[in-house]
CSV table of C-alpha atoms in Angstrom, one decimal:
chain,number,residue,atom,x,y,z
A,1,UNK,CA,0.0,0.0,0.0
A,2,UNK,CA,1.1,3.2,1.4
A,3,UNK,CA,6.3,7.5,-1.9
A,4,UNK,CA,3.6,4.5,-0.7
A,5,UNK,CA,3.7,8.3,-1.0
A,6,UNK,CA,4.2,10.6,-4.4
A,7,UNK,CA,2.7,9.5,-7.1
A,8,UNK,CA,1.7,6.2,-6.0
A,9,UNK,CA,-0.1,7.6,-3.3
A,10,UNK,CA,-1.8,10.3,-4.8
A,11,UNK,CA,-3.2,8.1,-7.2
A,12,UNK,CA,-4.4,5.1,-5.3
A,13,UNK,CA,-6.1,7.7,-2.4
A,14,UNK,CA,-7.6,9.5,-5.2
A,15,UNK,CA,-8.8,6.1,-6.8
A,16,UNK,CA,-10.1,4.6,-3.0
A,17,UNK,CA,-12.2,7.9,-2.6
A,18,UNK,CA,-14.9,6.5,-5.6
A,19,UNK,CA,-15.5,3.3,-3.2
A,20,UNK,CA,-18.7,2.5,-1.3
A,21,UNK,CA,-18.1,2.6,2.5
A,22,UNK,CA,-17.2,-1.4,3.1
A,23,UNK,CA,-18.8,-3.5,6.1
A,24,UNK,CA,-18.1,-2.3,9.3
A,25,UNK,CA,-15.4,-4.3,11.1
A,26,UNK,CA,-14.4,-1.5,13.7
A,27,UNK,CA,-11.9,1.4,13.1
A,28,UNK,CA,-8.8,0.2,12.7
A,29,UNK,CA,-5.0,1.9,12.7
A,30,UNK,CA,-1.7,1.1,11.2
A,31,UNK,CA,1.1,2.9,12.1
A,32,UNK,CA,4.5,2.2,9.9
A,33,UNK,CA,8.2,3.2,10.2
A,34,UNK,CA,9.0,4.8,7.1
A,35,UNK,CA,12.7,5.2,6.0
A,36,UNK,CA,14.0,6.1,2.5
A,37,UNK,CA,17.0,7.2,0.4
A,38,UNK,CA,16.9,9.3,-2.7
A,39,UNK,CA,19.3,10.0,-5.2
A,40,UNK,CA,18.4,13.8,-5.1
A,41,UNK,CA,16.5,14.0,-1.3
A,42,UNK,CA,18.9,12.0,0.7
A,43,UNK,CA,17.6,9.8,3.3
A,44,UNK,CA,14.3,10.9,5.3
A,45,UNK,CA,12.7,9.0,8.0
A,46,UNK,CA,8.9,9.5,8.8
A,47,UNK,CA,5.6,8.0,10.4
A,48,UNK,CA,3.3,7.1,8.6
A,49,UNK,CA,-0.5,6.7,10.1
A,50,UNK,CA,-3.4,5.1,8.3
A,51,UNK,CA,-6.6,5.1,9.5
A,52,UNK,CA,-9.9,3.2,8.4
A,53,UNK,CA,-13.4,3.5,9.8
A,54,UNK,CA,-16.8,3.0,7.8
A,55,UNK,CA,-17.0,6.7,6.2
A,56,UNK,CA,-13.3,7.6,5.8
A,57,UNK,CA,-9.3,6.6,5.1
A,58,UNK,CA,-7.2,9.0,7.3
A,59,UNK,CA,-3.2,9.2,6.3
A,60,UNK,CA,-0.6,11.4,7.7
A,61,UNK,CA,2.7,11.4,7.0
A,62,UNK,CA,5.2,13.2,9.3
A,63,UNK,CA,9.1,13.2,7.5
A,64,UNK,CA,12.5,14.1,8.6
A,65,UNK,CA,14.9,14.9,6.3
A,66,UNK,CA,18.1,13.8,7.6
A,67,UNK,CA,20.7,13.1,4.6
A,68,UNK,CA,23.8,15.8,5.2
A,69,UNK,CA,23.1,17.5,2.2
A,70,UNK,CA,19.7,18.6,3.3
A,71,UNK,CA,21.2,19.3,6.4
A,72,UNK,CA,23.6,21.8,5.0
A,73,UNK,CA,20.9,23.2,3.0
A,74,UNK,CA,18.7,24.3,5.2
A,75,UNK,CA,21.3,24.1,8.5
A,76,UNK,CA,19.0,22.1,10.4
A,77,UNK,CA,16.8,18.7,10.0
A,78,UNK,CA,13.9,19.4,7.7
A,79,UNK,CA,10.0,18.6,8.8
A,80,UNK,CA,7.2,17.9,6.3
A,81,UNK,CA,4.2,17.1,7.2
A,82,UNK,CA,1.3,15.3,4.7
A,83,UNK,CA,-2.0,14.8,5.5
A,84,UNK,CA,-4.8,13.4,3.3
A,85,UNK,CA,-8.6,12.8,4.3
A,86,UNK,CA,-11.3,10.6,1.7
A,87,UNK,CA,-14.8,11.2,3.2
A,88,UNK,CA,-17.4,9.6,1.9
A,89,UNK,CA,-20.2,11.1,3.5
A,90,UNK,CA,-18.8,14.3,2.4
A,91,UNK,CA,-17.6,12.8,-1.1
A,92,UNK,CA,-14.3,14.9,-0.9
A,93,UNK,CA,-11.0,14.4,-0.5
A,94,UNK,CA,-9.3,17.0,2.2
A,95,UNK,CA,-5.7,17.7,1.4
A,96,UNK,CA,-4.3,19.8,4.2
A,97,UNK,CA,-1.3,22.2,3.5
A,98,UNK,CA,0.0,22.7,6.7
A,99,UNK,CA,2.8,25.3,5.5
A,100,UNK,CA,-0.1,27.5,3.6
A,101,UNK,CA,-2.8,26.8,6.4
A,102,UNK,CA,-4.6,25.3,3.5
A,103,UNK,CA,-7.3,22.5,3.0
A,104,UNK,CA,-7.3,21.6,-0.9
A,105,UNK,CA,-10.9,19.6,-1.5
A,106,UNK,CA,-11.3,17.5,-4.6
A,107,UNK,CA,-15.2,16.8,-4.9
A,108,UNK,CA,-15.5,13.0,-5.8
A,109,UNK,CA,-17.1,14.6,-9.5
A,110,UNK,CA,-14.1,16.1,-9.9
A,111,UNK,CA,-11.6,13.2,-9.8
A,112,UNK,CA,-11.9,12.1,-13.5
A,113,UNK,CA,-10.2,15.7,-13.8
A,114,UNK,CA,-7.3,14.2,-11.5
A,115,UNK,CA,-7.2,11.1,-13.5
A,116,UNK,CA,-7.0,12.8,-17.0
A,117,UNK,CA,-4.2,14.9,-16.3
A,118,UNK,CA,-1.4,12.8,-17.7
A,119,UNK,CA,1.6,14.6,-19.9
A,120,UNK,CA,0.8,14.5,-23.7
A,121,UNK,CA,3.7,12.9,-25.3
A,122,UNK,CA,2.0,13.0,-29.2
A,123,UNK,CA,4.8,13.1,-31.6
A,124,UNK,CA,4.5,14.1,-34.9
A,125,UNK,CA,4.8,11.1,-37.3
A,126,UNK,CA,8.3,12.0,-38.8
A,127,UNK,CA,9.6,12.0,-35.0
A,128,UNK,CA,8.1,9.1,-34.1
A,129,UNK,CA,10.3,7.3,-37.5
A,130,UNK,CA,13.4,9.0,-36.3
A,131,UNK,CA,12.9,7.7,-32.3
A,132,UNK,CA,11.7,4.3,-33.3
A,133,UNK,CA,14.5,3.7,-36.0
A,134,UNK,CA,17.3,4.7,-33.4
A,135,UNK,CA,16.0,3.0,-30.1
A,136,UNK,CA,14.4,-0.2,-29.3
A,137,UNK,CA,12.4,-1.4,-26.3
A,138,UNK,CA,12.8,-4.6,-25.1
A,139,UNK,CA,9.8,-6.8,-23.5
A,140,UNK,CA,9.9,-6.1,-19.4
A,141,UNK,CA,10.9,-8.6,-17.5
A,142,UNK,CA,8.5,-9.4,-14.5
A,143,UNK,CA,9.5,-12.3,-11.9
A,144,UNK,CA,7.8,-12.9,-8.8
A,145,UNK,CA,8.2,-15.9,-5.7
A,146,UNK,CA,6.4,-16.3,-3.0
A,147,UNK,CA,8.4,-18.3,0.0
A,148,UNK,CA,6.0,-21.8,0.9
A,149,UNK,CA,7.2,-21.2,4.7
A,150,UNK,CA,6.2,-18.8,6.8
A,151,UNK,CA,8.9,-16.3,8.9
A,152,UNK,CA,8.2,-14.6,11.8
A,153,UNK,CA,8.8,-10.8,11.6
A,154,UNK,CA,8.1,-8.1,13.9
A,155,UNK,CA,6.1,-10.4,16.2
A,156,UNK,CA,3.7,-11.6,13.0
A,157,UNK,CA,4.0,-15.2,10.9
A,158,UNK,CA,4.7,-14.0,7.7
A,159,UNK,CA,5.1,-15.3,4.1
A,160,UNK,CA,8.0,-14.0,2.0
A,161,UNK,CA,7.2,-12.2,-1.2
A,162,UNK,CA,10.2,-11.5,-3.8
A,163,UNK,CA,9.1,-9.6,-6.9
A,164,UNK,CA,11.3,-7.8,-9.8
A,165,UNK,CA,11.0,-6.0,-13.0
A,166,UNK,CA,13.5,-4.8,-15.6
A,167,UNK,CA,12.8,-3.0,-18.2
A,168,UNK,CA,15.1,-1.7,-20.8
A,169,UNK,CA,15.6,0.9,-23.5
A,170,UNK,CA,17.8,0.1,-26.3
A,171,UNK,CA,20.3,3.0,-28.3
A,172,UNK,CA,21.1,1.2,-31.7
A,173,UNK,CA,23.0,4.2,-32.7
A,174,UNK,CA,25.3,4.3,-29.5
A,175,UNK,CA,25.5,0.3,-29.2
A,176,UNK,CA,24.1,1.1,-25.3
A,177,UNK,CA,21.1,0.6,-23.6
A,178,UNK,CA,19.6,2.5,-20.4
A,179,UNK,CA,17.7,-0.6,-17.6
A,180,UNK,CA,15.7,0.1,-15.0
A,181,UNK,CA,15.3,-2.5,-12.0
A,182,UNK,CA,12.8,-1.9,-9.7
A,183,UNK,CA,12.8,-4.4,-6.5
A,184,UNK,CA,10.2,-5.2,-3.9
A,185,UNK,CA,10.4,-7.8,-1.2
A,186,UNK,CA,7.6,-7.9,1.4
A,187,UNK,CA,6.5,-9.8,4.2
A,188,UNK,CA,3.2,-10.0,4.7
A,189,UNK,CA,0.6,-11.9,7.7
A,190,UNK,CA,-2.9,-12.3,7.8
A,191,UNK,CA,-2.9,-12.5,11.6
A,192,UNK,CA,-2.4,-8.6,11.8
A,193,UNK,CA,-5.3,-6.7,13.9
A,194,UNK,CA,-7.4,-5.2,11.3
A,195,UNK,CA,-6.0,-7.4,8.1
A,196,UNK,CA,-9.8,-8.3,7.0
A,197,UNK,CA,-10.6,-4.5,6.9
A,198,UNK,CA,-8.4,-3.8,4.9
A,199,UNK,CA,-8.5,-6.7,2.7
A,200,UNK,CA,-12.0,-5.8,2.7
A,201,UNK,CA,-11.2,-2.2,1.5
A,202,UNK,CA,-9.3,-3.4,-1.5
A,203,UNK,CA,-11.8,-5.8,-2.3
A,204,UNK,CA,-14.9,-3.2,-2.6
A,205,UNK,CA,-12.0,-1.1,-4.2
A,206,UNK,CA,-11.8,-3.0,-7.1
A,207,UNK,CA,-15.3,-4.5,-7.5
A,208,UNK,CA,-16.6,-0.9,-7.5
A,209,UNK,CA,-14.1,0.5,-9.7
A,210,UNK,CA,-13.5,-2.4,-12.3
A,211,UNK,CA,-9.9,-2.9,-11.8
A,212,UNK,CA,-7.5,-5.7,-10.9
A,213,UNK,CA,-7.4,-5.4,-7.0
A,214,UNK,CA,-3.7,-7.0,-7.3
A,215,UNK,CA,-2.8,-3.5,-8.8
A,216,UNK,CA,-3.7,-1.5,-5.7
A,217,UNK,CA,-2.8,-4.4,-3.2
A,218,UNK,CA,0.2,-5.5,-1.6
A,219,UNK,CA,2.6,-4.7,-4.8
A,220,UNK,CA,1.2,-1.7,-5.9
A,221,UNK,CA,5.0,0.0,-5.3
A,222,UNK,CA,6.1,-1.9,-8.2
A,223,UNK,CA,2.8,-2.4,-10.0
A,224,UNK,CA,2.6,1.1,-11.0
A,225,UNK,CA,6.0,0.6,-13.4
A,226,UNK,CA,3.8,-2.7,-15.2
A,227,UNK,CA,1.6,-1.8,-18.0
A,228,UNK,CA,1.5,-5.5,-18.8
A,229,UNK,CA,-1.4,-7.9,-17.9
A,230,UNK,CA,-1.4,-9.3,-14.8
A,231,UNK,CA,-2.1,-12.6,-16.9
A,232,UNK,CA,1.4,-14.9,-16.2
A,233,UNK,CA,1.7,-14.1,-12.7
A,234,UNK,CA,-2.3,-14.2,-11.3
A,235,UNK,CA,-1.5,-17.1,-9.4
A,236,UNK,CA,1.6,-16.0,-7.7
A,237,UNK,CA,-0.4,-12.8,-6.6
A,238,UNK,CA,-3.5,-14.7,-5.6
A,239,UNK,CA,-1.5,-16.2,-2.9
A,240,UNK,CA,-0.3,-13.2,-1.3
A,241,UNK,CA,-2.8,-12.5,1.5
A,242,UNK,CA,-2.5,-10.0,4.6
A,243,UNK,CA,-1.4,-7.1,5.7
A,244,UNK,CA,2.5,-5.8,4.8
A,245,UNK,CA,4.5,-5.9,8.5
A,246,UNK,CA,7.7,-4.7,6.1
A,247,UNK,CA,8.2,-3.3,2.8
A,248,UNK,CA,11.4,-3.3,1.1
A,249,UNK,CA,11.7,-1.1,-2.5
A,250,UNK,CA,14.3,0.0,-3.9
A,251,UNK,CA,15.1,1.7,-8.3
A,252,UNK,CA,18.4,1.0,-9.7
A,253,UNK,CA,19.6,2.8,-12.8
A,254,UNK,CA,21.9,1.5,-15.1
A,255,UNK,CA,23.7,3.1,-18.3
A,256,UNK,CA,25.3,0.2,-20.5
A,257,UNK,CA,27.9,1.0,-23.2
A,258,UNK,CA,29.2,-0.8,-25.6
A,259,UNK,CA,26.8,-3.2,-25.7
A,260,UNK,CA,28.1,-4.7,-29.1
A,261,UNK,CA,31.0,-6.0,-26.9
A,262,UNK,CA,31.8,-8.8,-24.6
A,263,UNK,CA,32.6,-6.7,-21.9
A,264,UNK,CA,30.2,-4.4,-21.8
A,265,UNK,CA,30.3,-0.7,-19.4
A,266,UNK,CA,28.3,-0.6,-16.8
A,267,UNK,CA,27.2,2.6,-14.4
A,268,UNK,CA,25.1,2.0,-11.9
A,269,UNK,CA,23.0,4.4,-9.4
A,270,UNK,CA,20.7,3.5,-6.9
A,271,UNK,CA,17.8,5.8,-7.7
A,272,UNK,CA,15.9,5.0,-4.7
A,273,UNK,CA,15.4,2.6,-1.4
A,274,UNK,CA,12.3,2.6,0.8
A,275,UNK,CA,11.5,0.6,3.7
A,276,UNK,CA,8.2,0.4,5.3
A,277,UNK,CA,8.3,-1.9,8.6
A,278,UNK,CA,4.7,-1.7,11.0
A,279,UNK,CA,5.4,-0.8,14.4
A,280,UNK,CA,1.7,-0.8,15.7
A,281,UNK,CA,-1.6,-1.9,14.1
A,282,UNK,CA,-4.9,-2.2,16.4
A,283,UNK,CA,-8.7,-2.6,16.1
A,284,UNK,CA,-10.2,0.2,18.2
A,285,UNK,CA,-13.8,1.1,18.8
A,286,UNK,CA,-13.6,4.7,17.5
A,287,UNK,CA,-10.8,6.3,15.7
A,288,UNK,CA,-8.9,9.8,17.4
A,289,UNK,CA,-9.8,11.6,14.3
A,290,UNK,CA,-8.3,14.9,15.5
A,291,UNK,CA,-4.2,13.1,15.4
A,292,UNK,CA,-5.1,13.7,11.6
A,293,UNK,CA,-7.0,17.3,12.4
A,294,UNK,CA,-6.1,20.6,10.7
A,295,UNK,CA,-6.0,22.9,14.6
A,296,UNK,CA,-6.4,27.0,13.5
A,297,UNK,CA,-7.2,29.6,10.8
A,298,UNK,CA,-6.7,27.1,7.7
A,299,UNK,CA,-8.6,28.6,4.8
A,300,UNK,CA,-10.6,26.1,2.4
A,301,UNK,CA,-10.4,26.2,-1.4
A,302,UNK,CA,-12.2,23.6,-3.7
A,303,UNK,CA,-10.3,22.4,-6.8
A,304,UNK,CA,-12.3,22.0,-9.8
């Protein structure tokens, strides 16, 4: 689930916000540890709170930026704060800018206007000759194992989920190629506190908006890179069940030369690693709503 922030995130919220409200299990909270490394940001360490009752999914993110360079920057550890609300009573989704004492609301008519905003990339014909003549695009790569035994982690039985893509671009006029590898391993337990709500989220989720629920589930990190059908590896997915108690991801660039060669050149750059470990998750009779509360003179402004 849960940059299970960036673009990911603002996608799949945006997407959960359509759903019917689910049968009522009881409010439920997850809190995670969330640590990552960025080429550009550095490392940042944050909690991340998710909260589920009948009506609403409450997230708020709270980040440190600690890499030195971010450091230097600003001279001391930089704060963020995200915080996202999808009512549906309300049929909004609350975005809270805590820096402009802001709440953005997106009605729920209003979201196919979210969803259509994608770059256009139209070429003109001639261009599209010249691109497809010099580079090539080889066919992704998509493996995926799930471990027969279960593991204890973090206090939970836990089955072990290894998944991979690779997905290359091809310069026939250099002899190189540019790969992307994107990485998840996960661990995930059905004997979480509040694992059938949110399997029951998902489930509604993807029954209400017609989509594969294994593309908003458990994977979704590396999902969102796989355009493919889900086809050749349903029944690897089918079998991953439960809640994630950690979440490794990680995005490896490399820049081959020479490919033409035996001994090709390789550069490599780790783009990116996440890791997402739950430290709390519990059933509770009725959610504190106002940990995820805008306090003071915050203006509102509806986006259209």
């Amino acid at each position: 689930m849960i940059n299970y922030f960036g673009m990911l995130l603002g996608i799949w919220l945006t997407l959960v916000c359509a759903m019917p409200a689910s049968i009522c299990f009881g409010d439920v909270l997850f809190v995670h540890d969330y640590h990552s490394d960025e080429y550009l940001m550095g490392k940042m360490e944050s909690e991340l709170r998710v909260g589920y009752t009948p009506r609403a999914m409450l997230v708020d993110k709270q980040t440190h930026y600690t890499g030195s360079w971010m450091k230097r920057f600003f001279g001391e550890i930089k704060t963020q704060r995200d915080t996202t609300h999808f009512l549906l009573e309300k049929r909004q989704i609350r975005e809270i800018d805590w820096y402009k004492n802001k709440i953005l609301i997106l009605p729920f008519e209003n979201i196919l206007h979210v969803r259509m905003l994608q770059p256009n990339n139209a070429m003109t014909e001639g261009a599209a000759e010249i691109i497809n003549a010099r580079y090539e695009v080889a066919d992704p790569m998509f493996t995926i194992t799930v471990a027969p035994e279960t593991k204890t982690v973090g206090g939970y039985p836990c089955r072990y989920i290894e998944a991979g893509l690779r997905l290359e671009t091809r310069d026939l006029k250099k002899n190189a190629a540019s790969i992307t590898l994107i990485r998840q391993n996960l661990w995930v337990s059905d004997a979480v506190p509040g694992a059938d709500q949110y399997d029951d989220f998902h489930r509604h989720l993807a029954e209400t908006l017609g989509l594969e629920a294994e593309r908003l589930g458990q994977l979704n990190f590396l999902l969102r890179y796989w355009q493919g059908p889900l086809d050749p590896i349903r029944e690897s997915l089918i079998q991953i069940k439960g809640y994630p108690v950690q979440n490794d991801f990680s995005v490896q660039a490399q820049y081959v030369k020479n490919t033409n060669t035996p001994t090709p050149d390789v550069i490599s750059k780790m783009i990116k690693k996440e890791r997402m470990t739950l430290s709390d998750a519990k059933v509770i009779e009725t959610l504190d709503e106002s940990r995820f509360a805008a306090v003071g003179p915050f203006s509102e402004m509806i986006l259209k």
